[in-house]
Amino acid sequence: MPPSHSLFASVAPLPLVPAAGTCAPVACCFHCGQPAGKAPLRAAVDGAERTFCCGGCQSLALTLHDAGFGHLYDGEARFSRPLDGAARDEAAALWPAYDTEELHAQFVRPLEGGRAEITLAPEGIRCAACAWLIEQQLSRLPGVESVVANVATRRVLVRWRAAEQPVSALLAALADIGYLAWPFEVSRTDRHEKAQRRGLLMRMAVAMLGMMQVMMYAWPVYTHEGTIDAGHLQLMRWASFALTLPVMFYSASPIFAGAWRSVRRRHVGMDVPVALGLAAAFAASAVATLRGSGEVYFDSVTMFVALLLLARYLELRVRQASRSGAEMLARQLPATCERLGPDGQAERVPVARLRAGERIRVRAGEIVPVDGEVLTGRSELDESMLTGESRPVPRGVGDAVLAGCFNAASPLEIRVDRLGAGTRLAEIVAVLDRALAEKPRLAALADRVAGWFVAALLLLAAATALAWWWIDPSRVLPVTVAVLVVSCPCALSLATPAALAAAGAALSRRGLLLTRGHTLETLARVTDVVLDKTGTLTEGRFAVAGIFAVGGADERQCLTLACALEQSGEHPIARAIVEAGRRRGVEPVAAPAAGLRNVPGQGIEARVDGRLVRLGSKEFVGGLCPGAAPPNDGQFAASLHHGATPVWLGDAHGWLALFVLADVERRATGRLLARLRRQGVTCHLVSGDSAPTVRWWATHFGIERQHGQVGPEGKRDYVAALQRQGAIVLAVGDGINDAPVLAQAQVAIAIGSGAPLAQAGADAVLTHDGIDEIAHALAVARATRRVVRQNLGWAFAYNVVAIPLAAGGHVSAWMAGVGMSLSSLLVVANAWRLLRAGAAREN
């Protein structure tokens, strides 16, 4: 029979056909394969009479057949068909790679006694019947000790004797029943976080169950105590005591462990008053139960533990959600890839065996495993998980590709440049680890305040106990417990870290990685933004901004001639002209330019189809056609601004065309500046370019404060001058010359495509070209500041109101537990809103 978790356990299972001889004495059920018994049922299925053990199997078999699922009963494995030949052959070529030493160590977890454990991820699991079939199929293999298939997670956990069965055999066995499966690597962080969640959920479930059961006994006492027999009251007390024991010693154990650690370290943490309150209430209730008289607080104890654990679970989910998309992607990198040999033959090998300089093939639908350069092919890569760019980007020969990008269109051959810890993805994860290891100053301050608050709370509780000992000794314990519980500083301690974790997660998902703990706090106070031009507001590369034909040829013919001259050039102007030709669909000339001559600082000359052509400065091109009248520059004045470079084309017969090359404005620059203005931030354009060029770009961008021809030290001094005037400065840059100014500013953001030195001095790194995310970061930082203030304000206001009421004896223990827990829940839920910061409003 199938295991009890099967969906069909209570009806009729769908097993494999039993082994030969299993049902020899009697007929076997056509549906379930079990002995049909002495009085089997019979019915016609697919034109043949079949035997059934019961009406359930008969009805289900007939229903499946009428619905067109008769093939489920064909072959050895009835519930699923084997993979077809092509799909199986393609997968079978990859299976042996998982038996190699590198991948075996990566995916297989060794156990004692020569046993091993692996997690598989089969495709196509849809129901409990699928899970049961997989368990049955793998359990039949030699050496397999246990198989657990989880429908919810689509994972299969296999334990087996490693010497008797390779991993490839497990994968082949699943393919035999129609499931394509691959090893699934559960990272150490995943296992730890999953264990944290599972443990907290189990403790919370026990506390919730205990709370509900205890309240069933407490409610009649609250409402009809005078009418209940004393013996029955004592029985309900004992039942409540028994139900509270697992809550105290299992569910609340982390609270007591945290309090003990705080005491041992001579640090008063927030667990100390909670543990004291719980211990006092439980001890007093236990004594009253033993004596048969006095007040009991079992309902308050269980309710307090349950609600406190609920608040901590929500806070844990917020913290774990702050893990970046890049870190998750790092665990999705492929374990194997196709390595191309010198003869072009492909071999499937572990990625760990690759070396720099080797060639690999990445097919459509695969993830790029390394950083490298495209050698052949053209495709579109989805870089959204890595850079935040939502649309696939085109990549062709000579373009760089990064590990973690998804190849969406066509196969690519890539030269391996960096792999493993050297990839851009690994660098991003390392930056995030550094940020997570650094506690924000605001969070550290909140922790110190919470520590002082706990110390003051303990003194207040002691004073309250002494006062009530003098007023009414019978109420000392309940009032003191209420004070300890109602004023638990959980909400105060969670107010800041929960909000910062949620905001950091929201920004990292959009491609802005925070590398310092203070970044969000400082961004919220920014008054001035100092922007570099080249590489920040502009792309820092030449592009053809305009083509003006001045001779007999049209623009396309002129561009074809220019591309023929520059198609093998490496100069930025050459690359810009060739790129313009590619974008406009200009076909490269069949015969390369002959007699190529490069004149430094002037231009280039060559023969194209027997025609002598020059491309370069006006004087250089005019020397080839001295008899032709030069074009009037006035007609191009609108295009030839200070940031543009004119490049002329001509031949021996005269002038042909003017190419206007200029730096290219980033797509998101306009949105960034508009959003910064709406947020009330002052923008400054400070660049090392010439003053006229910077002035032209500042006018173009609408930036009033601009300074050109400023070196690295000058930029730093400029920021220092703003700071002396009381400004909180955000500096944005990408080059090595921006490193001093990034270090000088209170907060700095580096463009991820820029120099590593600039990124090392930054407080955040933007991993893509959408620089309007900087304005979004300011909006999220301000929203985070509002949330932190709301949380702290609520936590302090709650305590200011609740503590005097509790000390005055107006709050019972159960009311204190509910109030404290709801306070913590409100703080965490308020912070959780920042996870939806994609729709954060601007100020």
PDB file of N, CA, C and O in Angstrom, residues 446-495:
ATOM      1  N   ALA A 446      19.257  52.285  18.591  1.00  0.00           N
ATOM      2  CA  ALA A 446      18.013  51.703  19.096  1.00  0.00           C
ATOM      3  C   ALA A 446      18.299  50.569  20.070  1.00  0.00           C
ATOM      4  O   ALA A 446      17.609  50.410  21.076  1.00  0.00           O
ATOM      5  N   ASP A 447      19.325  49.758  19.779  1.00  0.00           N
ATOM      6  CA  ASP A 447      19.697  48.682  20.697  1.00  0.00           C
ATOM      7  C   ASP A 447      20.138  49.233  22.048  1.00  0.00           C
ATOM      8  O   ASP A 447      19.788  48.699  23.102  1.00  0.00           O
ATOM      9  N   ARG A 448      20.939  50.328  22.016  1.00  0.00           N
ATOM     10  CA  ARG A 448      21.395  50.911  23.281  1.00  0.00           C
ATOM     11  C   ARG A 448      20.222  51.482  24.073  1.00  0.00           C
ATOM     12  O   ARG A 448      20.128  51.310  25.292  1.00  0.00           O
ATOM     13  N   VAL A 449      19.317  52.158  23.347  1.00  0.00           N
ATOM     14  CA  VAL A 449      18.143  52.706  24.023  1.00  0.00           C
ATOM     15  C   VAL A 449      17.310  51.593  24.635  1.00  0.00           C
ATOM     16  O   VAL A 449      16.823  51.700  25.765  1.00  0.00           O
ATOM     17  N   ALA A 450      17.142  50.488  23.891  1.00  0.00           N
ATOM     18  CA  ALA A 450      16.384  49.355  24.419  1.00  0.00           C
ATOM     19  C   ALA A 450      17.058  48.788  25.663  1.00  0.00           C
ATOM     20  O   ALA A 450      16.390  48.396  26.625  1.00  0.00           O
ATOM     21  N   GLY A 451      18.409  48.742  25.663  1.00  0.00           N
ATOM     22  CA  GLY A 451      19.120  48.255  26.842  1.00  0.00           C
ATOM     23  C   GLY A 451      18.880  49.131  28.056  1.00  0.00           C
ATOM     24  O   GLY A 451      18.621  48.643  29.163  1.00  0.00           O
ATOM     25  N   TRP A 452      18.967  50.459  27.843  1.00  0.00           N
ATOM     26  CA  TRP A 452      18.681  51.370  28.960  1.00  0.00           C
ATOM     27  C   TRP A 452      17.234  51.221  29.423  1.00  0.00           C
ATOM     28  O   TRP A 452      16.936  51.272  30.620  1.00  0.00           O
ATOM     29  N   PHE A 453      16.338  51.039  28.444  1.00  0.00           N
ATOM     30  CA  PHE A 453      14.921  50.913  28.779  1.00  0.00           C
ATOM     31  C   PHE A 453      14.681  49.667  29.634  1.00  0.00           C
ATOM     32  O   PHE A 453      13.911  49.707  30.598  1.00  0.00           O
ATOM     33  N   VAL A 454      15.330  48.558  29.287  1.00  0.00           N
ATOM     34  CA  VAL A 454      15.154  47.325  30.055  1.00  0.00           C
ATOM     35  C   VAL A 454      15.661  47.505  31.479  1.00  0.00           C
ATOM     36  O   VAL A 454      15.026  47.075  32.450  1.00  0.00           O
ATOM     37  N   ALA A 455      16.828  48.142  31.622  1.00  0.00           N
ATOM     38  CA  ALA A 455      17.363  48.367  32.968  1.00  0.00           C
ATOM     39  C   ALA A 455      16.404  49.226  33.789  1.00  0.00           C
ATOM     40  O   ALA A 455      16.122  48.923  34.965  1.00  0.00           O
ATOM     41  N   ALA A 456      15.867  50.305  33.167  1.00  0.00           N
ATOM     42  CA  ALA A 456      14.909  51.150  33.877  1.00  0.00           C
ATOM     43  C   ALA A 456      13.634  50.383  34.196  1.00  0.00           C
ATOM     44  O   ALA A 456      13.023  50.567  35.266  1.00  0.00           O
ATOM     45  N   LEU A 457      13.217  49.501  33.287  1.00  0.00           N
ATOM     46  CA  LEU A 457      12.019  48.703  33.497  1.00  0.00           C
ATOM     47  C   LEU A 457      12.163  47.785  34.706  1.00  0.00           C
ATOM     48  O   LEU A 457      11.244  47.656  35.527  1.00  0.00           O
ATOM     49  N   LEU A 458      13.318  47.134  34.829  1.00  0.00           N
ATOM     50  CA  LEU A 458      13.530  46.240  35.970  1.00  0.00           C
ATOM     51  C   LEU A 458      13.495  47.016  37.282  1.00  0.00           C
ATOM     52  O   LEU A 458      12.926  46.547  38.282  1.00  0.00           O
ATOM     53  N   LEU A 459      14.096  48.203  37.287  1.00  0.00           N
ATOM     54  CA  LEU A 459      14.039  49.038  38.491  1.00  0.00           C
ATOM     55  C   LEU A 459      12.600  49.456  38.789  1.00  0.00           C
ATOM     56  O   LEU A 459      12.158  49.445  39.947  1.00  0.00           O
ATOM     57  N   LEU A 460      11.844  49.806  37.727  1.00  0.00           N
ATOM     58  CA  LEU A 460      10.451  50.196  37.914  1.00  0.00           C
ATOM     59  C   LEU A 460       9.617  49.026  38.445  1.00  0.00           C
ATOM     60  O   LEU A 460       8.749  49.211  39.308  1.00  0.00           O
ATOM     61  N   ALA A 461       9.866  47.823  37.911  1.00  0.00           N
ATOM     62  CA  ALA A 461       9.129  46.652  38.386  1.00  0.00           C
ATOM     63  C   ALA A 461       9.418  46.382  39.856  1.00  0.00           C
ATOM     64  O   ALA A 461       8.507  46.050  40.635  1.00  0.00           O
ATOM     65  N   ALA A 462      10.694  46.532  40.254  1.00  0.00           N
ATOM     66  CA  ALA A 462      11.045  46.331  41.662  1.00  0.00           C
ATOM     67  C   ALA A 462      10.363  47.380  42.545  1.00  0.00           C
ATOM     68  O   ALA A 462       9.829  47.062  43.622  1.00  0.00           O
ATOM     69  N   ALA A 463      10.352  48.629  42.079  1.00  0.00           N
ATOM     70  CA  ALA A 463       9.692  49.680  42.857  1.00  0.00           C
ATOM     71  C   ALA A 463       8.190  49.432  42.951  1.00  0.00           C
ATOM     72  O   ALA A 463       7.566  49.657  44.007  1.00  0.00           O
ATOM     73  N   THR A 464       7.597  48.969  41.835  1.00  0.00           N
ATOM     74  CA  THR A 464       6.163  48.652  41.845  1.00  0.00           C
ATOM     75  C   THR A 464       5.859  47.540  42.837  1.00  0.00           C
ATOM     76  O   THR A 464       4.860  47.598  43.575  1.00  0.00           O
ATOM     77  N   ALA A 465       6.703  46.509  42.861  1.00  0.00           N
ATOM     78  CA  ALA A 465       6.496  45.405  43.793  1.00  0.00           C
ATOM     79  C   ALA A 465       6.555  45.893  45.238  1.00  0.00           C
ATOM     80  O   ALA A 465       5.726  45.511  46.087  1.00  0.00           O
ATOM     81  N   LEU A 466       7.527  46.753  45.550  1.00  0.00           N
ATOM     82  CA  LEU A 466       7.635  47.276  46.921  1.00  0.00           C
ATOM     83  C   LEU A 466       6.412  48.118  47.282  1.00  0.00           C
ATOM     84  O   LEU A 466       5.879  48.035  48.404  1.00  0.00           O
ATOM     85  N   ALA A 467       5.950  48.938  46.329  1.00  0.00           N
ATOM     86  CA  ALA A 467       4.790  49.788  46.606  1.00  0.00           C
ATOM     87  C   ALA A 467       3.539  48.956  46.870  1.00  0.00           C
ATOM     88  O   ALA A 467       2.782  49.219  47.824  1.00  0.00           O
ATOM     89  N   TRP A 468       3.324  47.942  46.048  1.00  0.00           N
ATOM     90  CA  TRP A 468       2.125  47.112  46.248  1.00  0.00           C
ATOM     91  C   TRP A 468       2.255  46.196  47.458  1.00  0.00           C
ATOM     92  O   TRP A 468       1.238  45.779  48.016  1.00  0.00           O
ATOM     93  N   TRP A 469       3.465  45.886  47.846  1.00  0.00           N
ATOM     94  CA  TRP A 469       3.646  45.115  49.092  1.00  0.00           C
ATOM     95  C   TRP A 469       3.135  45.925  50.282  1.00  0.00           C
ATOM     96  O   TRP A 469       2.581  45.374  51.230  1.00  0.00           O
ATOM     97  N   TRP A 470       3.300  47.233  50.181  1.00  0.00           N
ATOM     98  CA  TRP A 470       2.826  48.114  51.250  1.00  0.00           C
ATOM     99  C   TRP A 470       1.329  48.397  51.103  1.00  0.00           C
ATOM    100  O   TRP A 470       0.605  48.486  52.078  1.00  0.00           O
ATOM    101  N   ILE A 471       0.832  48.465  49.848  1.00  0.00           N
ATOM    102  CA  ILE A 471      -0.588  48.775  49.625  1.00  0.00           C
ATOM    103  C   ILE A 471      -1.454  47.539  49.811  1.00  0.00           C
ATOM    104  O   ILE A 471      -2.430  47.542  50.574  1.00  0.00           O
ATOM    105  N   ASP A 472      -1.143  46.467  49.055  1.00  0.00           N
ATOM    106  CA  ASP A 472      -1.961  45.246  49.089  1.00  0.00           C
ATOM    107  C   ASP A 472      -1.074  44.069  48.725  1.00  0.00           C
ATOM    108  O   ASP A 472      -0.856  43.792  47.527  1.00  0.00           O
ATOM    109  N   PRO A 473      -0.494  43.362  49.691  1.00  0.00           N
ATOM    110  CA  PRO A 473       0.447  42.268  49.387  1.00  0.00           C
ATOM    111  C   PRO A 473      -0.128  41.195  48.475  1.00  0.00           C
ATOM    112  O   PRO A 473       0.604  40.550  47.726  1.00  0.00           O
ATOM    113  N   SER A 474      -1.449  41.022  48.473  1.00  0.00           N
ATOM    114  CA  SER A 474      -2.028  39.965  47.636  1.00  0.00           C
ATOM    115  C   SER A 474      -1.936  40.283  46.152  1.00  0.00           C
ATOM    116  O   SER A 474      -2.073  39.391  45.299  1.00  0.00           O
ATOM    117  N   ARG A 475      -1.700  41.545  45.817  1.00  0.00           N
ATOM    118  CA  ARG A 475      -1.643  41.934  44.407  1.00  0.00           C
ATOM    119  C   ARG A 475      -0.221  42.211  43.918  1.00  0.00           C
ATOM    120  O   ARG A 475      -0.038  42.704  42.798  1.00  0.00           O
ATOM    121  N   VAL A 476       0.760  41.930  44.737  1.00  0.00           N
ATOM    122  CA  VAL A 476       2.139  42.207  44.335  1.00  0.00           C
ATOM    123  C   VAL A 476       2.510  41.445  43.074  1.00  0.00           C
ATOM    124  O   VAL A 476       3.027  42.018  42.096  1.00  0.00           O
ATOM    125  N   LEU A 477       2.260  40.136  43.075  1.00  0.00           N
ATOM    126  CA  LEU A 477       2.683  39.309  41.937  1.00  0.00           C
ATOM    127  C   LEU A 477       1.959  39.685  40.648  1.00  0.00           C
ATOM    128  O   LEU A 477       2.614  39.936  39.620  1.00  0.00           O
ATOM    129  N   PRO A 478       0.607  39.736  40.617  1.00  0.00           N
ATOM    130  CA  PRO A 478      -0.043  40.051  39.336  1.00  0.00           C
ATOM    131  C   PRO A 478       0.322  41.422  38.795  1.00  0.00           C
ATOM    132  O   PRO A 478       0.494  41.586  37.584  1.00  0.00           O
ATOM    133  N   VAL A 479       0.461  42.420  39.656  1.00  0.00           N
ATOM    134  CA  VAL A 479       0.795  43.760  39.161  1.00  0.00           C
ATOM    135  C   VAL A 479       2.227  43.789  38.636  1.00  0.00           C
ATOM    136  O   VAL A 479       2.499  44.375  37.570  1.00  0.00           O
ATOM    137  N   THR A 480       3.157  43.150  39.354  1.00  0.00           N
ATOM    138  CA  THR A 480       4.553  43.144  38.898  1.00  0.00           C
ATOM    139  C   THR A 480       4.700  42.403  37.572  1.00  0.00           C
ATOM    140  O   THR A 480       5.420  42.842  36.661  1.00  0.00           O
ATOM    141  N   VAL A 481       4.014  41.265  37.449  1.00  0.00           N
ATOM    142  CA  VAL A 481       4.062  40.515  36.189  1.00  0.00           C
ATOM    143  C   VAL A 481       3.490  41.357  35.055  1.00  0.00           C
ATOM    144  O   VAL A 481       4.040  41.397  33.940  1.00  0.00           O
ATOM    145  N   ALA A 482       2.404  42.061  35.305  1.00  0.00           N
ATOM    146  CA  ALA A 482       1.805  42.902  34.271  1.00  0.00           C
ATOM    147  C   ALA A 482       2.769  43.996  33.830  1.00  0.00           C
ATOM    148  O   ALA A 482       2.889  44.293  32.632  1.00  0.00           O
ATOM    149  N   VAL A 483       3.483  44.599  34.769  1.00  0.00           N
ATOM    150  CA  VAL A 483       4.454  45.635  34.421  1.00  0.00           C
ATOM    151  C   VAL A 483       5.574  45.054  33.558  1.00  0.00           C
ATOM    152  O   VAL A 483       5.985  45.646  32.558  1.00  0.00           O
ATOM    153  N   LEU A 484       6.089  43.883  33.957  1.00  0.00           N
ATOM    154  CA  LEU A 484       7.177  43.271  33.202  1.00  0.00           C
ATOM    155  C   LEU A 484       6.745  42.907  31.789  1.00  0.00           C
ATOM    156  O   LEU A 484       7.485  43.072  30.818  1.00  0.00           O
ATOM    157  N   VAL A 485       5.529  42.393  31.661  1.00  0.00           N
ATOM    158  CA  VAL A 485       5.074  41.903  30.360  1.00  0.00           C
ATOM    159  C   VAL A 485       4.622  43.041  29.454  1.00  0.00           C
ATOM    160  O   VAL A 485       4.993  43.116  28.281  1.00  0.00           O
ATOM    161  N   VAL A 486       3.833  43.966  29.990  1.00  0.00           N
ATOM    162  CA  VAL A 486       3.243  44.998  29.143  1.00  0.00           C
ATOM    163  C   VAL A 486       4.302  45.913  28.549  1.00  0.00           C
ATOM    164  O   VAL A 486       4.136  46.466  27.455  1.00  0.00           O
ATOM    165  N   SER A 487       5.422  46.066  29.247  1.00  0.00           N
ATOM    166  CA  SER A 487       6.435  47.011  28.782  1.00  0.00           C
ATOM    167  C   SER A 487       7.600  46.332  28.085  1.00  0.00           C
ATOM    168  O   SER A 487       8.667  46.942  27.932  1.00  0.00           O
ATOM    169  N   CYS A 488       7.423  45.108  27.615  1.00  0.00           N
ATOM    170  CA  CYS A 488       8.506  44.408  26.905  1.00  0.00           C
ATOM    171  C   CYS A 488       9.010  45.283  25.751  1.00  0.00           C
ATOM    172  O   CYS A 488       8.214  45.766  24.946  1.00  0.00           O
ATOM    173  N   PRO A 489      10.320  45.496  25.663  1.00  0.00           N
ATOM    174  CA  PRO A 489      10.853  46.408  24.630  1.00  0.00           C
ATOM    175  C   PRO A 489      11.008  45.761  23.267  1.00  0.00           C
ATOM    176  O   PRO A 489      11.812  46.220  22.459  1.00  0.00           O
ATOM    177  N   CYS A 490      10.258  44.703  22.980  1.00  0.00           N
ATOM    178  CA  CYS A 490      10.383  44.058  21.670  1.00  0.00           C
ATOM    179  C   CYS A 490      10.086  45.044  20.545  1.00  0.00           C
ATOM    180  O   CYS A 490      10.821  45.133  19.558  1.00  0.00           O
ATOM    181  N   ALA A 491       8.982  45.793  20.690  1.00  0.00           N
ATOM    182  CA  ALA A 491       8.620  46.737  19.637  1.00  0.00           C
ATOM    183  C   ALA A 491       9.704  47.786  19.454  1.00  0.00           C
ATOM    184  O   ALA A 491      10.027  48.188  18.333  1.00  0.00           O
ATOM    185  N   LEU A 492      10.296  48.236  20.559  1.00  0.00           N
ATOM    186  CA  LEU A 492      11.357  49.236  20.472  1.00  0.00           C
ATOM    187  C   LEU A 492      12.572  48.686  19.743  1.00  0.00           C
ATOM    188  O   LEU A 492      13.185  49.365  18.916  1.00  0.00           O
ATOM    189  N   SER A 493      12.931  47.440  20.024  1.00  0.00           N
ATOM    190  CA  SER A 493      14.106  46.850  19.398  1.00  0.00           C
ATOM    191  C   SER A 493      13.866  46.486  17.935  1.00  0.00           C
ATOM    192  O   SER A 493      14.790  46.474  17.134  1.00  0.00           O
ATOM    193  N   LEU A 494      12.611  46.163  17.587  1.00  0.00           N
ATOM    194  CA  LEU A 494      12.303  45.782  16.207  1.00  0.00           C
ATOM    195  C   LEU A 494      12.029  46.982  15.319  1.00  0.00           C
ATOM    196  O   LEU A 494      12.065  46.859  14.090  1.00  0.00           O
ATOM    197  N   ALA A 495      11.773  48.147  15.891  1.00  0.00           N
ATOM    198  CA  ALA A 495      11.324  49.299  15.114  1.00  0.00           C
ATOM    199  C   ALA A 495      12.284  49.659  14.002  1.00  0.00           C
ATOM    200  O   ALA A 495      11.882  49.870  12.851  1.00  0.00           O
TER     201      ALA A 495
END
